[in-house]
CSV table of C-alpha atoms and ligand atoms in Angstrom, one decimal:
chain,number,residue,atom,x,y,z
A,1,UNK,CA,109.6,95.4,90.9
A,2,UNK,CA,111.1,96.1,87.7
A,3,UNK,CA,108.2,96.8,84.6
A,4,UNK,CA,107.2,94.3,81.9
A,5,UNK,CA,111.6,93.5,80.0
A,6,UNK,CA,112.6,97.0,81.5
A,7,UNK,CA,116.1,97.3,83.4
A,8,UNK,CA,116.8,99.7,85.9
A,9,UNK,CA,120.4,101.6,85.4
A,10,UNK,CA,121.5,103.6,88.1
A,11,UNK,CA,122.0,107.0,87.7
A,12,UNK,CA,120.6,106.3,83.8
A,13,UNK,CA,124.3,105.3,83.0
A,14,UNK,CA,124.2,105.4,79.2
A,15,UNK,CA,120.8,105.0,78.8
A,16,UNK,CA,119.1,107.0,75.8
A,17,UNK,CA,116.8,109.5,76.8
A,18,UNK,CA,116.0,111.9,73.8
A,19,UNK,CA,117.2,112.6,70.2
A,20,UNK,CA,119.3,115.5,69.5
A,21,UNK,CA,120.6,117.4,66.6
A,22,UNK,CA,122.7,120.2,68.6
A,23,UNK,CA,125.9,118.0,70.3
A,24,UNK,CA,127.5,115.0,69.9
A,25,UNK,CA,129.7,113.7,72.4
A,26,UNK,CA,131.7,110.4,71.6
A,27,UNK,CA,133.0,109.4,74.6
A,28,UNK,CA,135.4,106.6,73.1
A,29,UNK,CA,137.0,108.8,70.4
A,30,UNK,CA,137.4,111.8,73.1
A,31,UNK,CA,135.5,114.2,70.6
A,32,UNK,CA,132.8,117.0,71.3
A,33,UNK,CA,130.7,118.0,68.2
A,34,UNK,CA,128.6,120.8,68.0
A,35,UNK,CA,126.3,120.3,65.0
A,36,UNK,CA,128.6,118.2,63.5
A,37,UNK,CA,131.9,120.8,63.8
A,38,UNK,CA,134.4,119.4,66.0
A,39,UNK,CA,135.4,122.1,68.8
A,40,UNK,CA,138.8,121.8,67.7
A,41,UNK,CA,138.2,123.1,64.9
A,42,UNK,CA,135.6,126.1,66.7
A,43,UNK,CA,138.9,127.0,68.5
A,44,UNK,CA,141.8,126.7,65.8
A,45,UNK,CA,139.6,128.5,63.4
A,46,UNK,CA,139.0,131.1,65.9
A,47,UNK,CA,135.8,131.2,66.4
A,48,UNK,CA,134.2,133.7,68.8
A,49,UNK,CA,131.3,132.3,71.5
A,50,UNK,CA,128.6,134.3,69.4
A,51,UNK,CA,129.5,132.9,66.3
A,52,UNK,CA,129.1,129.8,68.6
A,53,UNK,CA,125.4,130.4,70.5
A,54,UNK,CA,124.0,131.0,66.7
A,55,UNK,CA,125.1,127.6,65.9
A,56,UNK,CA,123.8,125.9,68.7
A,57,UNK,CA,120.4,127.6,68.1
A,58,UNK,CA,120.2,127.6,64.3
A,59,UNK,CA,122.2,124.5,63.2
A,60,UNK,CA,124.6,126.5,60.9
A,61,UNK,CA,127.1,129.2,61.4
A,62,UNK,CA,126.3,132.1,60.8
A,63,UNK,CA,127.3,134.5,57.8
A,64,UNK,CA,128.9,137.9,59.1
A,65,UNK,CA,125.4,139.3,58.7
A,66,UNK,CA,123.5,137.1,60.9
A,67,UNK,CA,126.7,136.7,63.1
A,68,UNK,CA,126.7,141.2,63.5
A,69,UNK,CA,122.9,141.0,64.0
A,70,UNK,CA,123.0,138.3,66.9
A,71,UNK,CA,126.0,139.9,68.5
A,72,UNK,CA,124.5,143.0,68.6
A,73,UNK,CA,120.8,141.8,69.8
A,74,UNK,CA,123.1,140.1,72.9
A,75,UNK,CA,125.1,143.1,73.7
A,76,UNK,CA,122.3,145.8,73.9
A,77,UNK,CA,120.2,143.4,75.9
A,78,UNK,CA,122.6,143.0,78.8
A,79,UNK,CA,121.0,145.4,81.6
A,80,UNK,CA,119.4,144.2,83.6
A,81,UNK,CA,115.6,144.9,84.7
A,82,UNK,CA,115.3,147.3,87.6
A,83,UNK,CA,113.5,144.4,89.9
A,84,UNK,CA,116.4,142.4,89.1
A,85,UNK,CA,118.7,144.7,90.4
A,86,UNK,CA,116.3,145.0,93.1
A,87,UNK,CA,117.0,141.2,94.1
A,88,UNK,CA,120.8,141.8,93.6
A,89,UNK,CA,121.1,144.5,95.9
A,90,UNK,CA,118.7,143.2,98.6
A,91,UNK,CA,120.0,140.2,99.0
A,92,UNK,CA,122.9,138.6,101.5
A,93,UNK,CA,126.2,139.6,100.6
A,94,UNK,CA,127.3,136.2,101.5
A,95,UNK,CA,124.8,134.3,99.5
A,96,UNK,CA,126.4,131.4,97.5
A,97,UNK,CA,126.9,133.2,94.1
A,98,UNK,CA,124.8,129.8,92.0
A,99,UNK,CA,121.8,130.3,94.5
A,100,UNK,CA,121.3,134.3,93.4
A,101,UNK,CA,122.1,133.3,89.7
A,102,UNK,CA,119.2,130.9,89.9
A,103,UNK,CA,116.9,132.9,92.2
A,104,UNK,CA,118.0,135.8,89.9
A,105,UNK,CA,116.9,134.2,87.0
A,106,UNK,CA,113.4,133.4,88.5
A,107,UNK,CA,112.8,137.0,89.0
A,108,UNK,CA,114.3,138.0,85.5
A,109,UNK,CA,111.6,135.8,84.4
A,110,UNK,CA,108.7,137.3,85.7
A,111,UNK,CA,110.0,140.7,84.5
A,112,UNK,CA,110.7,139.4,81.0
A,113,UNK,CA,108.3,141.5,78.7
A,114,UNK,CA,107.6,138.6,76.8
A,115,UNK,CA,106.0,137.2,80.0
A,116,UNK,CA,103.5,134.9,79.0
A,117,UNK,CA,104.0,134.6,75.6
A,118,UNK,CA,104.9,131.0,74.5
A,119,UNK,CA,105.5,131.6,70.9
A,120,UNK,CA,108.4,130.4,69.4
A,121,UNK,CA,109.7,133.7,68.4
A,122,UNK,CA,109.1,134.9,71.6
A,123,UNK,CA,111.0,132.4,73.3
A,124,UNK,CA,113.8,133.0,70.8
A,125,UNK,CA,114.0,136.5,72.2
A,126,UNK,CA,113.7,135.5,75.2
A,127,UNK,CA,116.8,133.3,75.1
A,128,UNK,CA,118.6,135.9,73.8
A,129,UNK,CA,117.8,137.8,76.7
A,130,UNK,CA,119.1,135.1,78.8
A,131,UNK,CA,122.0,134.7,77.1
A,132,UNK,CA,122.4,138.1,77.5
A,133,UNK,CA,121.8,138.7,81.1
A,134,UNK,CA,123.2,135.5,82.7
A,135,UNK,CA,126.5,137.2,82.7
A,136,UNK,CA,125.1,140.5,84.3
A,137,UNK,CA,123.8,139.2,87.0
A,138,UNK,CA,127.0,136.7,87.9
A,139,UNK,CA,129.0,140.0,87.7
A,140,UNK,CA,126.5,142.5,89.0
A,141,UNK,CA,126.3,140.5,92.3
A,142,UNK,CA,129.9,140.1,92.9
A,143,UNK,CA,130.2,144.0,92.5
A,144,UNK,CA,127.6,144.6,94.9
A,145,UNK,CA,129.1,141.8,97.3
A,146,UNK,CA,132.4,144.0,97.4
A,147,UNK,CA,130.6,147.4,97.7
A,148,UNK,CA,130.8,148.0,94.7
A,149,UNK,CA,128.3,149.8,92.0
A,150,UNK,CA,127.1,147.8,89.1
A,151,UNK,CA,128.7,148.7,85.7
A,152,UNK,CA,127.0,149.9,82.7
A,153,UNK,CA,127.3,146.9,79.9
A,154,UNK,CA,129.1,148.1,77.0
A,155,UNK,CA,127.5,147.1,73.9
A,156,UNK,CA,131.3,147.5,71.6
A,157,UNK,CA,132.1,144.4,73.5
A,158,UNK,CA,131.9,140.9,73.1
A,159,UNK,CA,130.5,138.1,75.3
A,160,UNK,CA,134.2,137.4,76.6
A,161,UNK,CA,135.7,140.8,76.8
A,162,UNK,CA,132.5,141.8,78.3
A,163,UNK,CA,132.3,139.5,81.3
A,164,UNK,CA,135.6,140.8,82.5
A,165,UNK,CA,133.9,144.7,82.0
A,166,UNK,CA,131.4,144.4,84.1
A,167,UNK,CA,133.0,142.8,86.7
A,168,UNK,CA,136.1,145.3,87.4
A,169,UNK,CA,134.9,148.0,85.1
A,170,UNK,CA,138.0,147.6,82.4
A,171,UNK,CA,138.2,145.7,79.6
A,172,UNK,CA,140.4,142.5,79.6
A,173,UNK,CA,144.0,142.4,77.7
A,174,UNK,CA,143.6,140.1,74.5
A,175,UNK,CA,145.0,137.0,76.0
A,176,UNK,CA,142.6,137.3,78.6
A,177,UNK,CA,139.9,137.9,76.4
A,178,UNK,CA,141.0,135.1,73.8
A,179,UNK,CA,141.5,132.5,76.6
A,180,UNK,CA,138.4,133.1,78.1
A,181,UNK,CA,136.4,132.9,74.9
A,182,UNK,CA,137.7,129.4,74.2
A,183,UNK,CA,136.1,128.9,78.1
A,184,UNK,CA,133.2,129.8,77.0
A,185,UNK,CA,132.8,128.2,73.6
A,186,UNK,CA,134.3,125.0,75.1
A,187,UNK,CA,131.6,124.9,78.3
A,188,UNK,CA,129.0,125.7,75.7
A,189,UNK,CA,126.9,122.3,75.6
A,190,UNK,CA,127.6,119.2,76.3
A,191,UNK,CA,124.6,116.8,75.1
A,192,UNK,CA,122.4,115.5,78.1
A,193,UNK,CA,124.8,116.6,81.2
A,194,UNK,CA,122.6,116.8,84.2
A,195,UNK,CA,121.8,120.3,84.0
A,196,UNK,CA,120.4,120.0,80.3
A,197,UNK,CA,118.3,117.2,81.3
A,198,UNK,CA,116.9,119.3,83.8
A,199,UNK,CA,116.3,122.3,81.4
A,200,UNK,CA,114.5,119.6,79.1
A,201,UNK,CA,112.6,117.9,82.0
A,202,UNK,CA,111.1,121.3,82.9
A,203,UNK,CA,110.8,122.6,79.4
A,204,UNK,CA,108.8,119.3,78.2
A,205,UNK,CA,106.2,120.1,81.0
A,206,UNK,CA,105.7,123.0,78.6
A,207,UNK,CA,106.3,124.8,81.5
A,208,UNK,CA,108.1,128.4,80.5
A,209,UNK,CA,112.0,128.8,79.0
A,210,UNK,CA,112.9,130.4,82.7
A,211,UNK,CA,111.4,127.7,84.9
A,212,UNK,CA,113.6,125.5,82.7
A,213,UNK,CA,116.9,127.7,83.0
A,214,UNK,CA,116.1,128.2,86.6
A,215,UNK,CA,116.1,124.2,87.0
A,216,UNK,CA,119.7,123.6,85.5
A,217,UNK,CA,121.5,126.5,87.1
A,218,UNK,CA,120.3,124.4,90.4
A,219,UNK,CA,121.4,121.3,89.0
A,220,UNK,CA,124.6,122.7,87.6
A,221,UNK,CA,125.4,124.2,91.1
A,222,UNK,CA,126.4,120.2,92.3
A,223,UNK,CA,129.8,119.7,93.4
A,224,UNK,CA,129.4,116.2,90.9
A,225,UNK,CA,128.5,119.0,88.2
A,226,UNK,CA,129.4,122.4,87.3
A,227,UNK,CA,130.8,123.1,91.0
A,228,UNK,CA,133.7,120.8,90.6
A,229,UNK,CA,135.8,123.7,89.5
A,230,UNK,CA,135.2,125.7,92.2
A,231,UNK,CA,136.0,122.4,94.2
A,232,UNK,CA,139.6,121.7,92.3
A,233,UNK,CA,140.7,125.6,92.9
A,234,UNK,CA,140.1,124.7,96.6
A,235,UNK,CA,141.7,121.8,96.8
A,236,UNK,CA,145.0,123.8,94.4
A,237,UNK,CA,145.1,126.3,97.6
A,238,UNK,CA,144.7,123.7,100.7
A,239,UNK,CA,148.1,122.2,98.9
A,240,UNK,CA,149.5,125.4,98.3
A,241,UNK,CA,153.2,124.1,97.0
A,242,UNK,CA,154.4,122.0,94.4
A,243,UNK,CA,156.4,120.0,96.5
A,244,UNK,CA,153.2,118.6,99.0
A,245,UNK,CA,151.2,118.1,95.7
A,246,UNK,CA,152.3,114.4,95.6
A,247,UNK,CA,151.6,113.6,99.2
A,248,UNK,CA,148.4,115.4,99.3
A,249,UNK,CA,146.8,112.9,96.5
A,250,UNK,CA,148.2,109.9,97.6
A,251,UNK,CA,146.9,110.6,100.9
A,252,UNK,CA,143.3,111.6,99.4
A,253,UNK,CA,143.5,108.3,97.6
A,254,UNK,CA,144.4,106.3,100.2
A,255,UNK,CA,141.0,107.6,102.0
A,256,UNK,CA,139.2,106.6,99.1
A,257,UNK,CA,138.0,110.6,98.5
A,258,UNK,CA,137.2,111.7,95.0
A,259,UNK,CA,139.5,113.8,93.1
A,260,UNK,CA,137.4,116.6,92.3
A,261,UNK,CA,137.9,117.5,88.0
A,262,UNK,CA,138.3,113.4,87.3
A,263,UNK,CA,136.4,111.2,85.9
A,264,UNK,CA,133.5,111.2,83.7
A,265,UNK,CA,130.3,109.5,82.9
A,266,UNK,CA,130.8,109.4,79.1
A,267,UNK,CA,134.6,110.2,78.2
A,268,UNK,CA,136.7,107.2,78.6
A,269,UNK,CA,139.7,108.7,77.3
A,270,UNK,CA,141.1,112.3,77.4
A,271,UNK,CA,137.9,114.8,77.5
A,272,UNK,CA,139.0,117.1,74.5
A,273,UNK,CA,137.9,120.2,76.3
A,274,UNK,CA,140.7,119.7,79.1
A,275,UNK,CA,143.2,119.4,75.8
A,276,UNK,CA,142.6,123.1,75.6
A,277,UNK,CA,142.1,124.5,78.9
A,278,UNK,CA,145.4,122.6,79.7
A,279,UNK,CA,147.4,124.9,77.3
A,280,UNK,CA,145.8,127.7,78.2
A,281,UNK,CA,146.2,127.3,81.9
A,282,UNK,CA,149.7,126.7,81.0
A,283,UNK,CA,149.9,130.2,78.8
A,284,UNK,CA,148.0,131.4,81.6
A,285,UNK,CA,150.3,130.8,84.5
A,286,UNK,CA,153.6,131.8,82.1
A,287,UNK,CA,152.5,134.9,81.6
A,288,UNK,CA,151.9,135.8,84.4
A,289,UNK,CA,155.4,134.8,86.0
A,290,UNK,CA,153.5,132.1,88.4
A,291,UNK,CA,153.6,129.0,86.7
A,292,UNK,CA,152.5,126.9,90.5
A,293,UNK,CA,149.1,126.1,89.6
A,294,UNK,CA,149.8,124.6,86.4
A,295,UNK,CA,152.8,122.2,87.6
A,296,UNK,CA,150.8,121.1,91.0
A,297,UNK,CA,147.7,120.6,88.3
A,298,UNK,CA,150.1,118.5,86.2
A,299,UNK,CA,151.7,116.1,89.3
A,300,UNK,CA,148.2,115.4,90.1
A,301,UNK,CA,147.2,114.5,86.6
A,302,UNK,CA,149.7,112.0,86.5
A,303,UNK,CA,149.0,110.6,89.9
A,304,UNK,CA,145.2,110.6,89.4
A,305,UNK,CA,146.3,108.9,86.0
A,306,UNK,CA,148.6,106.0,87.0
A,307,UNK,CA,146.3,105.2,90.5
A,308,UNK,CA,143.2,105.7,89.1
A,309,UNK,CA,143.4,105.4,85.6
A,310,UNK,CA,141.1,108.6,85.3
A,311,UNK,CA,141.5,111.8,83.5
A,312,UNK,CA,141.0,115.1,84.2
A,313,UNK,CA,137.8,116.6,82.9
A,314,UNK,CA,136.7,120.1,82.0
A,315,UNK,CA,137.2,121.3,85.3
A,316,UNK,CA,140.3,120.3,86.4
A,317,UNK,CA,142.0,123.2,83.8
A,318,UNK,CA,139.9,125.3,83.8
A,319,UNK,CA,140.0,126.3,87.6
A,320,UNK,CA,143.8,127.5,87.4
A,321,UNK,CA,143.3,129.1,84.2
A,322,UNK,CA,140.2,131.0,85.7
A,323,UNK,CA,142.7,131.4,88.8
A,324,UNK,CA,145.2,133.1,87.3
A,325,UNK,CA,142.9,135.5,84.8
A,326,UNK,CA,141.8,137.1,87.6
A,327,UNK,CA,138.4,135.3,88.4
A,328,UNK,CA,137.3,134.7,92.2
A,329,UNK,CA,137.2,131.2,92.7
A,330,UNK,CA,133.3,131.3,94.0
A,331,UNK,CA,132.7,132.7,90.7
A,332,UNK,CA,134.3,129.8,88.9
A,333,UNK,CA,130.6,128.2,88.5
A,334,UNK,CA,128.8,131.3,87.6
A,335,UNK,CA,131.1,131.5,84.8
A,336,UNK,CA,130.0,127.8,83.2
A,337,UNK,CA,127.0,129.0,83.9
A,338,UNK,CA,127.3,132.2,81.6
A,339,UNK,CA,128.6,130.1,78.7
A,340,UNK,CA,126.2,126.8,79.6
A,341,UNK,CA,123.6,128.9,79.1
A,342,UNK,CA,123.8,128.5,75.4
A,343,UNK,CA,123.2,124.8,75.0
A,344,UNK,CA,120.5,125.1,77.8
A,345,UNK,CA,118.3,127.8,76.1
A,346,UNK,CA,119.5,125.6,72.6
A,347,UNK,CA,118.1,122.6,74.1
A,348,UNK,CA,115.5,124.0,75.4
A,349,UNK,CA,114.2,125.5,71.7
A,350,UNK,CA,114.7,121.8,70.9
A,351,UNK,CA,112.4,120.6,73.1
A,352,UNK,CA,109.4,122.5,72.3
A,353,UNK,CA,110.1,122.1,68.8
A,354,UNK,CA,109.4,118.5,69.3
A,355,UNK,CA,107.9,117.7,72.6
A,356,UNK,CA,107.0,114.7,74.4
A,357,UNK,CA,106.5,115.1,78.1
A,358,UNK,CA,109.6,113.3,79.7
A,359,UNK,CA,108.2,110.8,82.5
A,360,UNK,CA,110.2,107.6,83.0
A,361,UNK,CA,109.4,105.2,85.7
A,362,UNK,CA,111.1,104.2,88.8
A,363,UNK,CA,111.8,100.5,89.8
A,364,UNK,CA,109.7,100.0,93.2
A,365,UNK,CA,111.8,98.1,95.5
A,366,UNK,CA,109.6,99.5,98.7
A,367,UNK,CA,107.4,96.9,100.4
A,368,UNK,CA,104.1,95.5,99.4
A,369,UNK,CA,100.7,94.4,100.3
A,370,UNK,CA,100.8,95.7,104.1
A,371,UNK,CA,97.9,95.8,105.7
A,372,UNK,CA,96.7,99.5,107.1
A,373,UNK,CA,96.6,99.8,110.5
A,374,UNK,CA,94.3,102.3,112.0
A,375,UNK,CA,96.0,105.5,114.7
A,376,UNK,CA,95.2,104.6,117.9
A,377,UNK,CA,96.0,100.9,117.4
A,378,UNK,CA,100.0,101.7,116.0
A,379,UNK,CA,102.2,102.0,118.5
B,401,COA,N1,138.4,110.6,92.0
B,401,COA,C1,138.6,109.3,92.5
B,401,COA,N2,137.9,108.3,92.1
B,401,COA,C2,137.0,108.5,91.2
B,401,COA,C3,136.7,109.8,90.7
B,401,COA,C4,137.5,110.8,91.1
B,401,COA,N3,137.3,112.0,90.6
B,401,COA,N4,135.7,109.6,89.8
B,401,COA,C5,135.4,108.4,89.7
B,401,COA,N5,136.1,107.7,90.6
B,401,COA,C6,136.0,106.2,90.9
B,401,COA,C7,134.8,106.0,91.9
B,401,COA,O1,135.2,106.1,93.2
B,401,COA,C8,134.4,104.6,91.5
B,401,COA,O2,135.3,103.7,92.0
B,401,COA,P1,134.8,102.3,92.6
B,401,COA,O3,134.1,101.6,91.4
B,401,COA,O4,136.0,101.7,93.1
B,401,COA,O5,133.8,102.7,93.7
B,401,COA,C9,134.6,104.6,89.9
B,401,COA,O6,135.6,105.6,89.7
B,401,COA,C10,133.3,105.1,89.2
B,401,COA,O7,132.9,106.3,89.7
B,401,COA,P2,131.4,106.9,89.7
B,401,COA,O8,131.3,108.0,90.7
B,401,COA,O9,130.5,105.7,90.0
B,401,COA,O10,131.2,107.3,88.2
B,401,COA,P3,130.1,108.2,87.7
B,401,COA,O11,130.0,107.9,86.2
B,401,COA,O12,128.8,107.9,88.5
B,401,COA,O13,130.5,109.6,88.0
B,401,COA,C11,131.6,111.7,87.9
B,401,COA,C12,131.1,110.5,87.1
B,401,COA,C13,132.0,112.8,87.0
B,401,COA,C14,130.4,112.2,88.8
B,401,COA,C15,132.7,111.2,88.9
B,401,COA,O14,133.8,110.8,88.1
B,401,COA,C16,133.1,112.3,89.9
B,401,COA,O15,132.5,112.4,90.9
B,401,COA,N6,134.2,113.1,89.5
B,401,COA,C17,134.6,114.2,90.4
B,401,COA,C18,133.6,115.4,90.2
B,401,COA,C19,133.8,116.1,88.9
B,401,COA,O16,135.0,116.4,88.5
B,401,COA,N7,132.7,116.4,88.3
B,401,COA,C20,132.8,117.1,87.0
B,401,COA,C21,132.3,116.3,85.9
B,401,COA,S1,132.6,117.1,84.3
């Protein structure tokens, strides 16, 4: 029972939901705008991911003022509050990293000393904070997971050099930190992906900025979404050589599974993010003398390409590059989490800027007009 001239599209395929001034994605043209600067240009002009985060947020980049000021408000907020640490310690060792992160979030809400406050400049700081922290806790937790005590955030560090800190306690070489801060700024935002919607869904409630984060680190967790990088690594290892790389997909075709890292709802021609993550996955595996991942990656592309006609989407590079800088491959979400976290919160600021309670409808298609039978007469 559709409502009076309204069409139901499954899975809101291409339907307009909100207006947005914070990312553009044009899904014919293969382009990915943040605030109307092409992330080509983010990444050839070298951009770090802060520079990036006060875009999203403000609309403009920053002078080197306000660019010091936010970098600095990030990097002395990154402990994390003792209840936090609390969670991280207690819990299973073998808990799936994206269920602490968002169960970690929860609590680092509650905790947050603007608790409470719904202010605008209170959720600003609060953002910061969870720009801030999101990283800790990904890292903090995998320490702890190995035995391993927490390390104390540096504040000299950027976001990028950072992440790789507090995980192993040293700080990354500068191709590690370079690559990994093109990660970042490329996983940044991505318009209304299915965790942002989530964010926005929860924030238009004018329910609190962690309810909403909380939502799309569950929603990003999907092996359709965020967890398909995790998902391509795996499938990289089950093949394990080059030479079975070929067999293995036309095998996986054949039984009509997805290729986990193809496809995507809005990009019908190369996603620009894989552009970059391609190169740097090849730089990646050159270095370090293993080049494996990056020529079974390629064979599939072209497979994937010619059978399916699909290309590989942000994921599909990303997982060997992450693979071969060192990063466990059940952190692989956690990490597009820790940069995703930028459009969320930015998004999110959106929202209550300008809210309207989002509540669309659903098409009934259940039956009708029954007629109630009473308990001891059903049988
Ligand atoms: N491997 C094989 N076939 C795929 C595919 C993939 N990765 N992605 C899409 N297809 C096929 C579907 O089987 C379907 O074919 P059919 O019409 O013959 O049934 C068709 O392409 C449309 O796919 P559908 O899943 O309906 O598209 P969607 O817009 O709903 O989904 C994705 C988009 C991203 C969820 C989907 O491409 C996918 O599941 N990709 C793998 C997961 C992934 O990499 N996610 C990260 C996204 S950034």
């Amino acid at each position: 029972m559709a409502q009076d001239g309204q069409t139901f599209k499954a899975g809101l395929e291409d339907v307009v939901a909100n207006t947005s001034e914070i990312c553009f994605v044009d899904g014919k043209e293969g382009r990915l705008i943040y605030r109307g600067y092409d992330i080509h240009d983010l990444v050839k002009g070298g951009s770090t991911f802060e520079e990036v985060i006060y875009l999203l947020w403000h609309g403009e980049l920053p002078t080197a003022s306000q660019l010091a000021e936010l970098t600095q408000s990030i990097a002395t907020q990154r402990a994390l509050a003792p209840e936090v640490l609390q969670f991280l310690r207690s819990v299973r060792k073998d808990a799936n990293a994206m269920e602490v992160l968002r169960t970690a979030v929860s609590v680092a809400g509650i905790y947050d000393p603007d608790n409470g406050d719904e202010s605008m400049e209170a959720n600003v700081r609060k953002a910061t904070r969870l720009v801030a922290q999101v990283p800790t806790i990904v890292t903090t937790f995998e320490r702890l997971r190995q035995g391993l005590e927490p390390v104390t955030p540096d504040p000299s560090l950027g976001m990028a050099a950072s992440f790789f800190y507090l995980l192993n306690g040293e700080k990354p070489d500068d191709f590690v930190e370079r690559a990994f801060n093109i990660a970042l700024i490329l996983h940044a935002d991505h318009e209304l992906n299915a965790s942002t919607f989530s964010a926005r869904v929860t924030a238009a409630t004018l329910s609190d900025i962690y309810s909403a984060i909380t939502s799309a680190v569950g929603t990003l967790k999907g092996p359709l979404h965020g967890g398909a990088n995790e998902q391509v690594m795996r499938m990289l290892l089950e093949i394990g050589d080059v030479s079975k790389a070929e067999a293995f997909i036309d095998q996986a075709l054949a039984e009509k599974r997805k290729i986990m890292g193809f496809g995507h709802r809005v990009y019908r021609t190369e996603d620009p993010r894989a552009t970059h993550l391609r190169q740097l996955s090849r730089e990646a595996g050159e270095r370090a003398g293993e080049t494996k991942w990056f020529e079974m990656s390629q064979i599939i592309e072209r497979i994937v390409k010619e059978k399916k006609g699909l290309n590989p989407n942000v994921d599909f590079y990303s997982a060997s590059l992450y693979y071969k800088i060192g990063l466990p491959v059940h952190l692989f979400t956690p990490v597009f989490a820790s940069s995703r976290i930028s459009g969320w919160t930015a998004h999110v600021l959106e929202q209550y800027r300008n809210n309207r309670l989002i509540r669309p409808r659903a098409e009934y298609v259940g039956p009708t007009n029954r007629t109630y039978v009473p308990l001891p007469e059903r049988n």
